[in-house]
Amino acid sequence: MIEQFYLLTTVVLGLFAGSLLTEACILVPYWRRMKPAEFFDLHSSLGPNLFRYFAPLTTLAVGMAVATTIVDGFNNVAWGISAGLSVITLAIFFFYFRAANNSFAEHDLANSELENELSRWSKWHWFRTALMIIALAASVYGHSVDGLSTKV
């Protein structure tokens, strides 16, 4: 039963990493080509939909990665790395994305500031996408050879 939980954790981490990658490769370039008025109009409807998708997925991925590490008794370094990177990815949301997304939703930015803010948003997004891809790889590795087991 525990192995199925570990496998499900890897699947959820993969879904989250893939979703972030899709957003980075498809949505963000599209947003960056839009005129500010079009972006703000789109964001008023798309922003809440993205939040409804990503909030539970993020919570589930981070929670399962941490739970897997705890259930394993902190004996698998790969699972620990996966959990740590997942927690960092969540922290980045609170550190940067919550305020940035609210500034888009509230149209708190001048049209002339949008290009720079979307550039900054894109860089942070690629950073957290890379972290989650590494977390996913660590999770996959955690299934093999006890993932650098700390057991002696």
Coordinates of N, CA, C and O in Angstrom, one line a residue:
M1 N 0.8 -1.2 0.0 CA 0.0 0.0 0.0 C 0.9 1.3 0.0 O 0.5 2.2 -0.7
I2 N 2.0 1.2 0.8 CA 2.9 2.4 0.8 C 3.5 2.6 -0.5 O 3.6 3.8 -1.0
E3 N 3.9 1.6 -1.3 CA 4.5 1.8 -2.6 C 3.5 2.5 -3.5 O 3.9 3.3 -4.4
Q4 N 2.2 2.2 -3.4 CA 1.2 2.8 -4.3 C 1.1 4.3 -3.9 O 0.9 5.2 -4.8
F5 N 1.2 4.6 -2.6 CA 1.2 6.0 -2.2 C 2.4 6.8 -2.8 O 2.3 7.9 -3.3
Y6 N 3.6 6.1 -2.7 CA 4.8 6.7 -3.3 C 4.6 6.9 -4.8 O 5.0 8.0 -5.3
L7 N 4.1 6.0 -5.5 CA 3.8 6.1 -6.9 C 2.8 7.2 -7.2 O 3.1 8.0 -8.1
L8 N 1.8 7.3 -6.5 CA 0.8 8.3 -6.6 C 1.4 9.7 -6.4 O 1.1 10.7 -7.1
T9 N 2.3 9.8 -5.4 CA 3.0 11.1 -5.2 C 3.8 11.5 -6.4 O 3.8 12.6 -6.8
T10 N 4.5 10.5 -7.0 CA 5.3 10.8 -8.2 C 4.4 11.3 -9.3 O 4.7 12.2 -10.1
V11 N 3.2 10.6 -9.5 CA 2.3 11.0 -10.6 C 1.8 12.4 -10.3 O 1.8 13.2 -11.3
V12 N 1.4 12.8 -9.1 CA 0.9 14.1 -8.8 C 2.0 15.2 -9.0 O 1.8 16.2 -9.6
L13 N 3.3 14.9 -8.6 CA 4.4 15.8 -8.8 C 4.6 16.0 -10.3 O 4.9 17.1 -10.8
G14 N 4.4 14.9 -11.1 CA 4.6 15.0 -12.6 C 3.5 15.9 -13.2 O 3.8 16.7 -14.1
L15 N 2.3 15.7 -12.7 CA 1.2 16.5 -13.2 C 1.4 18.0 -12.9 O 1.2 18.9 -13.7
F16 N 1.9 18.3 -11.7 CA 2.2 19.7 -11.3 C 3.3 20.2 -12.1 O 3.2 21.3 -12.6
A17 N 4.4 19.5 -12.2 CA 5.6 20.0 -13.0 C 5.2 20.2 -14.4 O 5.5 21.2 -15.1
G18 N 4.4 19.2 -15.0 CA 4.0 19.4 -16.4 C 3.0 20.6 -16.6 O 3.1 21.2 -17.6
S19 N 2.2 20.8 -15.6 CA 1.3 22.0 -15.7 C 2.1 23.3 -15.6 O 1.8 24.2 -16.4
L20 N 3.1 23.3 -14.8 CA 3.9 24.5 -14.7 C 4.7 24.7 -16.0 O 4.8 25.8 -16.5
L21 N 5.2 23.6 -16.6 CA 5.9 23.7 -17.9 C 5.0 24.1 -19.0 O 5.4 24.9 -19.8
T22 N 3.8 23.6 -19.0 CA 2.8 24.0 -20.0 C 2.5 25.5 -19.9 O 2.5 26.2 -20.9
E23 N 2.3 26.0 -18.7 CA 2.0 27.4 -18.5 C 3.2 28.2 -19.0 O 3.1 29.3 -19.6
A24 N 4.5 27.8 -18.7 CA 5.7 28.5 -19.0 C 5.9 28.6 -20.6 O 6.3 29.6 -21.1
C25 N 5.5 27.5 -21.2 CA 5.8 27.4 -22.7 C 4.7 27.9 -23.6 O 4.9 28.3 -24.7
I26 N 3.5 27.9 -23.0 CA 2.3 28.3 -23.9 C 1.7 29.6 -23.4 O 1.6 30.5 -24.2
L27 N 1.3 29.6 -22.2 CA 0.5 30.8 -21.7 C 1.4 32.0 -21.5 O 1.0 33.1 -22.0
V28 N 2.5 31.9 -20.9 CA 3.3 33.1 -20.6 C 3.8 33.7 -21.9 O 3.7 35.0 -22.0
P29 N 4.3 33.0 -22.9 CA 4.7 33.7 -24.2 C 3.5 34.4 -24.8 O 3.6 35.5 -25.4
Y30 N 2.3 33.8 -24.7 CA 1.1 34.4 -25.3 C 0.8 35.7 -24.5 O 0.5 36.7 -25.2
W31 N 0.8 35.6 -23.2 CA 0.5 36.8 -22.4 C 1.5 38.0 -22.7 O 1.1 39.1 -22.8
R32 N 2.8 37.6 -22.9 CA 3.8 38.6 -23.2 C 3.6 39.3 -24.5 O 4.2 40.4 -24.8
R33 N 3.0 38.7 -25.5 CA 2.7 39.3 -26.8 C 1.5 40.1 -26.8 O 1.2 40.9 -27.8
M34 N 0.6 40.0 -25.8 CA -0.6 40.8 -25.8 C -0.4 42.2 -25.4 O 0.5 42.6 -24.7
K35 N -1.3 43.0 -25.9 CA -1.4 44.4 -25.5 C -1.9 44.5 -24.1 O -2.6 43.6 -23.6
P36 N -1.4 45.5 -23.3 CA -1.8 45.5 -21.9 C -3.3 45.4 -21.6 O -3.8 44.7 -20.7
A37 N -4.1 46.1 -22.4 CA -5.6 46.1 -22.2 C -6.1 44.7 -22.4 O -7.0 44.2 -21.7
E38 N -5.6 44.0 -23.4 CA -6.1 42.6 -23.7 C -5.6 41.7 -22.6 O -6.4 40.9 -22.1
F39 N -4.4 41.9 -22.1 CA -3.9 41.0 -21.0 C -4.8 41.2 -19.8 O -5.2 40.2 -19.1
F40 N -5.0 42.4 -19.4 CA -5.8 42.7 -18.1 C -7.3 42.2 -18.3 O -7.8 41.6 -17.4
D41 N -7.8 42.3 -19.5 CA -9.2 41.8 -19.7 C -9.2 40.2 -19.6 O -10.0 39.7 -19.0
L42 N -8.2 39.6 -20.2 CA -8.1 38.2 -20.2 C -7.8 37.7 -18.8 O -8.4 36.7 -18.3
H43 N -6.9 38.4 -18.1 CA -6.6 38.0 -16.7 C -7.8 38.0 -15.7 O -7.8 37.2 -14.8
S44 N -8.7 38.9 -16.0 CA -9.8 39.0 -15.1 C -10.7 37.7 -15.1 O -11.3 37.3 -14.1
S45 N -10.7 37.0 -16.2 CA -11.4 35.7 -16.2 C -10.5 34.5 -16.1 O -10.8 33.5 -15.4
L46 N -9.3 34.6 -16.7 CA -8.4 33.4 -16.7 C -7.7 33.3 -15.4 O -7.5 32.2 -14.9
G47 N -7.4 34.4 -14.7 CA -6.7 34.3 -13.4 C -7.4 33.5 -12.4 O -6.8 32.6 -11.8
P48 N -8.7 33.7 -12.1 CA -9.4 32.9 -11.2 C -9.4 31.4 -11.6 O -9.4 30.5 -10.7
N49 N -9.5 31.1 -12.9 CA -9.6 29.7 -13.4 C -8.2 29.1 -13.1 O -8.2 27.9 -12.7
L50 N -7.1 29.8 -13.4 CA -5.8 29.2 -13.1 C -5.6 28.9 -11.6 O -5.1 27.9 -11.3
F51 N -6.1 29.9 -10.8 CA -6.0 29.7 -9.4 C -6.8 28.4 -8.9 O -6.3 27.6 -8.1
R52 N -8.0 28.3 -9.4 CA -8.8 27.1 -9.1 C -8.1 25.8 -9.5 O -8.4 24.7 -8.9
Y53 N -7.3 25.9 -10.6 CA -6.6 24.7 -11.0 C -5.4 24.4 -10.2 O -5.1 23.3 -9.7
F54 N -4.5 25.5 -10.1 CA -3.2 25.3 -9.5 C -3.3 25.2 -7.9 O -2.4 24.5 -7.4
A55 N -4.2 25.9 -7.3 CA -4.2 25.9 -5.8 C -4.3 24.4 -5.3 O -3.5 24.0 -4.5
P56 N -5.4 23.7 -5.7 CA -5.5 22.3 -5.1 C -4.3 21.4 -5.6 O -3.8 20.6 -4.9
L57 N -3.9 21.6 -6.9 CA -2.8 20.8 -7.4 C -1.5 21.0 -6.6 O -0.8 20.1 -6.3
T58 N -1.2 22.3 -6.4 CA 0.0 22.7 -5.6 C -0.1 22.1 -4.2 O 0.9 21.5 -3.7
T59 N -1.2 22.3 -3.6 CA -1.4 21.8 -2.2 C -1.2 20.3 -2.2 O -0.5 19.7 -1.3
L60 N -1.8 19.6 -3.1 CA -1.7 18.1 -3.1 C -0.3 17.7 -3.4 O 0.2 16.8 -2.7
A61 N 0.4 18.3 -4.4 CA 1.7 17.9 -4.7 C 2.7 18.1 -3.5 O 3.4 17.2 -3.2
V62 N 2.6 19.3 -2.9 CA 3.5 19.6 -1.8 C 3.2 18.7 -0.6 O 4.1 18.1 0.0
G63 N 1.9 18.6 -0.3 CA 1.5 17.8 0.8 C 1.9 16.3 0.7 O 2.4 15.7 1.6
M64 N 1.7 15.8 -0.5 CA 2.0 14.4 -0.7 C 3.6 14.2 -0.7 O 4.0 13.1 -0.2
A65 N 4.3 15.1 -1.2 CA 5.8 15.0 -1.2 C 6.3 15.0 0.2 O 7.1 14.2 0.6
V66 N 5.7 15.9 1.0 CA 6.1 16.0 2.4 C 5.7 14.7 3.2 O 6.4 14.1 3.9
A67 N 4.4 14.3 2.9 CA 3.9 13.1 3.6 C 4.7 11.9 3.3 O 5.0 11.0 4.1
T68 N 5.1 11.7 2.0 CA 5.9 10.6 1.6 C 7.2 10.6 2.3 O 7.7 9.5 2.8
T69 N 7.9 11.7 2.5 CA 9.1 11.8 3.2 C 8.9 11.4 4.7 O 9.7 10.7 5.3
I70 N 7.8 11.9 5.3 CA 7.5 11.5 6.7 C 7.2 10.1 6.8 O 7.7 9.4 7.7
V71 N 6.4 9.5 6.0 CA 6.0 8.1 6.0 C 7.2 7.3 5.9 O 7.4 6.2 6.5
D72 N 8.2 7.7 5.0 CA 9.4 6.9 4.8 C 10.4 7.1 6.0 O 11.4 6.4 6.0
G73 N 10.0 7.9 6.9 CA 10.9 8.1 8.1 C 12.1 8.9 7.8 O 13.1 8.7 8.5
F74 N 12.1 9.7 6.8 CA 13.3 10.5 6.4 C 14.5 9.7 6.1 O 15.6 10.1 6.2
N75 N 14.2 8.5 5.6 CA 15.3 7.5 5.3 C 15.7 7.6 3.8 O 16.7 6.9 3.4
N76 N 15.0 8.3 3.0 CA 15.3 8.3 1.6 C 15.6 9.8 1.2 O 14.8 10.7 1.2
V77 N 16.9 10.0 0.9 CA 17.4 11.4 0.6 C 16.6 11.9 -0.7 O 16.3 13.1 -0.7
A78 N 16.4 11.1 -1.6 CA 15.7 11.6 -2.8 C 14.3 12.1 -2.5 O 13.9 13.1 -3.0
W79 N 13.6 11.4 -1.7 CA 12.2 11.9 -1.3 C 12.4 13.2 -0.5 O 11.5 14.1 -0.6
G80 N 13.4 13.3 0.3 CA 13.6 14.5 1.1 C 13.9 15.7 0.2 O 13.4 16.8 0.4
I81 N 14.7 15.5 -0.8 CA 15.0 16.5 -1.8 C 13.7 16.9 -2.5 O 13.4 18.1 -2.7
S82 N 12.9 15.9 -2.9 CA 11.6 16.2 -3.6 C 10.7 17.0 -2.7 O 10.1 18.0 -3.2
A83 N 10.6 16.6 -1.5 CA 9.7 17.4 -0.5 C 10.3 18.8 -0.3 O 9.5 19.8 -0.3
G84 N 11.6 18.9 -0.1 CA 12.2 20.2 0.1 C 12.0 21.2 -1.0 O 11.6 22.4 -0.9
L85 N 12.2 20.7 -2.3 CA 12.0 21.6 -3.4 C 10.5 21.9 -3.6 O 10.2 23.0 -4.1
S86 N 9.6 21.0 -3.3 CA 8.2 21.3 -3.4 C 7.8 22.4 -2.4 O 7.0 23.3 -2.8
V87 N 8.3 22.3 -1.2 CA 8.0 23.3 -0.2 C 8.6 24.7 -0.6 O 7.9 25.7 -0.5
I88 N 9.8 24.7 -1.2 CA 10.4 26.0 -1.7 C 9.5 26.5 -2.8 O 9.2 27.7 -2.9
T89 N 9.0 25.7 -3.7 CA 8.1 26.1 -4.8 C 6.8 26.8 -4.2 O 6.4 27.8 -4.7
L90 N 6.3 26.2 -3.2 CA 5.1 26.7 -2.5 C 5.5 28.1 -1.9 O 4.7 29.1 -2.0
A91 N 6.6 28.2 -1.2 CA 7.0 29.4 -0.6 C 7.2 30.5 -1.6 O 6.9 31.7 -1.3
I92 N 7.7 30.2 -2.8 CA 7.8 31.2 -3.8 C 6.5 31.8 -4.2 O 6.4 33.0 -4.5
F93 N 5.4 31.0 -4.2 CA 4.1 31.5 -4.4 C 3.8 32.7 -3.5 O 3.4 33.8 -3.9
F94 N 4.0 32.4 -2.2 CA 3.7 33.4 -1.2 C 4.7 34.6 -1.2 O 4.3 35.7 -0.9
F95 N 5.9 34.3 -1.5 CA 7.0 35.3 -1.6 C 6.7 36.3 -2.8 O 6.9 37.5 -2.6
Y96 N 6.4 35.8 -3.9 CA 6.2 36.6 -5.1 C 4.9 36.6 -5.8 O 4.3 37.6 -6.1
F97 N 4.4 35.4 -6.1 CA 3.3 35.2 -7.1 C 2.0 35.7 -6.5 O 1.2 36.2 -7.3
R98 N 1.7 35.6 -5.3 CA 0.5 36.0 -4.7 C 0.3 37.5 -5.0 O -0.7 38.0 -5.5
A99 N 1.3 38.3 -4.6 CA 1.2 39.8 -4.9 C 1.2 40.1 -6.3 O 0.4 41.0 -6.8
A100 N 2.0 39.5 -7.1 CA 2.1 39.8 -8.6 C 0.7 39.4 -9.2 O 0.2 40.2 -10.0
N101 N 0.2 38.3 -8.9 CA -1.1 37.9 -9.5 C -2.2 38.9 -9.1 O -3.1 39.2 -9.9
N102 N -2.2 39.3 -7.8 CA -3.2 40.3 -7.4 C -3.0 41.6 -8.1 O -4.0 42.2 -8.4
S103 N -1.8 42.0 -8.4 CA -1.6 43.2 -9.1 C -2.1 43.1 -10.6 O -2.7 44.1 -11.1
F104 N -2.1 41.9 -11.1 CA -2.7 41.7 -12.4 C -4.2 41.8 -12.3 O -4.9 42.4 -13.1
A105 N -4.7 41.1 -11.3 CA -6.2 41.0 -11.1 C -6.8 42.4 -10.8 O -7.9 42.7 -11.3
E106 N -6.1 43.2 -10.0 CA -6.6 44.5 -9.6 C -6.2 45.6 -10.6 O -6.6 46.7 -10.4
H107 N -5.4 45.2 -11.6 CA -4.9 46.2 -12.6 C -4.2 47.3 -11.9 O -4.4 48.5 -12.2
D108 N -3.3 46.9 -10.9 CA -2.6 47.9 -10.1 C -1.3 48.4 -10.9 O -0.7 49.3 -10.4
L109 N -1.1 47.8 -12.0 CA 0.1 48.2 -12.8 C -0.3 49.2 -13.9 O -1.4 49.0 -14.5
A110 N 0.6 50.1 -14.1 CA 0.4 51.0 -15.3 C 0.6 50.1 -16.5 O 1.4 49.2 -16.5
N111 N 0.0 50.4 -17.6 CA 0.2 49.6 -18.8 C 1.7 49.6 -19.2 O 2.2 48.6 -19.7
S112 N 2.4 50.7 -18.9 CA 3.8 50.7 -19.3 C 4.7 49.8 -18.4 O 5.8 49.5 -18.7
E113 N 4.2 49.4 -17.2 CA 4.9 48.5 -16.3 C 4.7 47.1 -16.6 O 5.4 46.2 -16.1
L114 N 3.7 46.8 -17.3 CA 3.3 45.4 -17.5 C 4.4 44.5 -18.2 O 4.6 43.4 -17.7
E115 N 5.0 45.0 -19.2 CA 6.0 44.2 -19.9 C 7.1 43.8 -18.9 O 7.5 42.6 -18.9
N116 N 7.6 44.7 -18.1 CA 8.7 44.4 -17.1 C 8.2 43.4 -16.1 O 8.9 42.5 -15.7
E117 N 6.9 43.6 -15.6 CA 6.4 42.7 -14.6 C 6.2 41.3 -15.2 O 6.5 40.3 -14.5
L118 N 5.7 41.2 -16.4 CA 5.6 39.9 -17.0 C 6.9 39.2 -17.2 O 7.0 38.0 -17.1
S119 N 7.9 40.0 -17.5 CA 9.3 39.4 -17.7 C 9.8 38.9 -16.3 O 10.3 37.8 -16.2
R120 N 9.6 39.6 -15.3 CA 9.9 39.2 -13.9 C 9.1 37.9 -13.5 O 9.6 37.0 -13.0
W121 N 7.8 38.0 -13.8 CA 6.9 36.9 -13.5 C 7.4 35.6 -14.2 O 7.5 34.5 -13.7
S122 N 7.8 35.8 -15.5 CA 8.3 34.6 -16.3 C 9.5 34.0 -15.7 O 9.7 32.8 -15.6
K123 N 10.5 34.9 -15.3 CA 11.7 34.4 -14.7 C 11.4 33.6 -13.4 O 12.0 32.5 -13.2
W124 N 10.6 34.1 -12.5 CA 10.2 33.4 -11.3 C 9.5 32.1 -11.6 O 9.7 31.1 -11.0
H125 N 8.7 32.2 -12.7 CA 7.9 31.0 -13.0 C 8.8 29.9 -13.6 O 8.7 28.7 -13.2
W126 N 9.8 30.2 -14.4 CA 10.7 29.3 -14.9 C 11.6 28.7 -13.8 O 11.9 27.5 -13.8
F127 N 11.9 29.5 -12.8 CA 12.7 29.0 -11.6 C 11.9 28.0 -10.9 O 12.4 26.9 -10.6
R128 N 10.6 28.3 -10.6 CA 9.8 27.3 -9.8 C 9.5 26.0 -10.7 O 9.4 24.9 -10.2
T129 N 9.4 26.2 -12.0 CA 9.2 25.1 -12.9 C 10.4 24.2 -12.9 O 10.3 23.0 -12.8
A130 N 11.6 24.8 -12.9 CA 12.8 24.0 -12.8 C 12.9 23.2 -11.5 O 13.3 22.0 -11.5
L131 N 12.5 23.9 -10.4 CA 12.6 23.2 -9.1 C 11.6 22.0 -9.1 O 12.0 21.0 -8.6
M132 N 10.5 22.2 -9.7 CA 9.5 21.1 -9.7 C 9.9 19.9 -10.6 O 9.7 18.8 -10.3
I133 N 10.6 20.3 -11.7 CA 11.1 19.2 -12.6 C 12.2 18.4 -11.8 O 12.2 17.2 -11.9
I134 N 13.0 19.1 -11.1 CA 14.1 18.4 -10.3 C 13.4 17.6 -9.2 O 13.8 16.5 -8.9
A135 N 12.4 18.2 -8.5 CA 11.6 17.5 -7.5 C 11.0 16.2 -8.1 O 11.0 15.1 -7.4
L136 N 10.5 16.3 -9.3 CA 9.9 15.1 -9.9 C 11.0 14.1 -10.2 O 10.8 12.9 -9.9
A137 N 12.1 14.5 -10.7 CA 13.2 13.6 -11.0 C 13.7 12.9 -9.7 O 14.0 11.7 -9.7
A138 N 13.8 13.7 -8.6 CA 14.2 13.1 -7.3 C 13.2 12.1 -6.9 O 13.5 11.0 -6.4
S139 N 11.9 12.4 -7.1 CA 10.8 11.5 -6.7 C 11.0 10.2 -7.5 O 10.8 9.1 -6.9
V140 N 11.2 10.3 -8.8 CA 11.4 9.1 -9.6 C 12.6 8.3 -9.1 O 12.5 7.1 -8.9
Y141 N 13.7 9.0 -8.8 CA 14.9 8.3 -8.3 C 14.6 7.6 -7.0 O 15.2 6.6 -6.7
G142 N 13.7 8.3 -6.2 CA 13.4 7.7 -4.9 C 12.8 6.3 -4.9 O 12.8 5.6 -3.9
H143 N 12.3 5.9 -6.0 CA 11.7 4.6 -6.2 C 12.8 3.5 -6.4 O 12.5 2.4 -6.3
S144 N 14.0 4.0 -6.8 CA 15.1 3.0 -7.1 C 16.2 3.1 -6.0 O 16.5 4.1 -5.5
V145 N 16.8 2.0 -5.8 CA 17.9 1.9 -4.9 C 17.7 2.6 -3.6 O 18.7 3.3 -3.1
D146 N 16.5 2.6 -3.1 CA 16.2 3.3 -1.9 C 16.5 4.8 -1.9 O 16.7 5.4 -0.9
G147 N 16.7 5.3 -3.1 CA 16.9 6.8 -3.3 C 18.0 7.3 -2.4 O 17.8 8.3 -1.7
L148 N 19.2 6.7 -2.4 CA 20.3 7.1 -1.6 C 19.9 7.0 -0.1 O 20.0 7.9 0.7
S149 N 19.4 5.8 0.2 CA 19.0 5.5 1.6 C 20.0 6.0 2.6 O 21.2 5.9 2.5
T150 N 19.5 6.6 3.7 CA 20.3 7.0 4.8 C 20.5 5.8 5.8 O 21.2 6.0 6.8
K151 N 19.8 4.7 5.6 CA 19.9 3.6 6.5 C 21.3 3.0 6.3 O 21.8 2.8 5.3
V152 N 21.9 2.6 7.5 CA 23.2 2.0 7.5 C 23.1 0.5 7.7 O 22.3 0.0 8.4

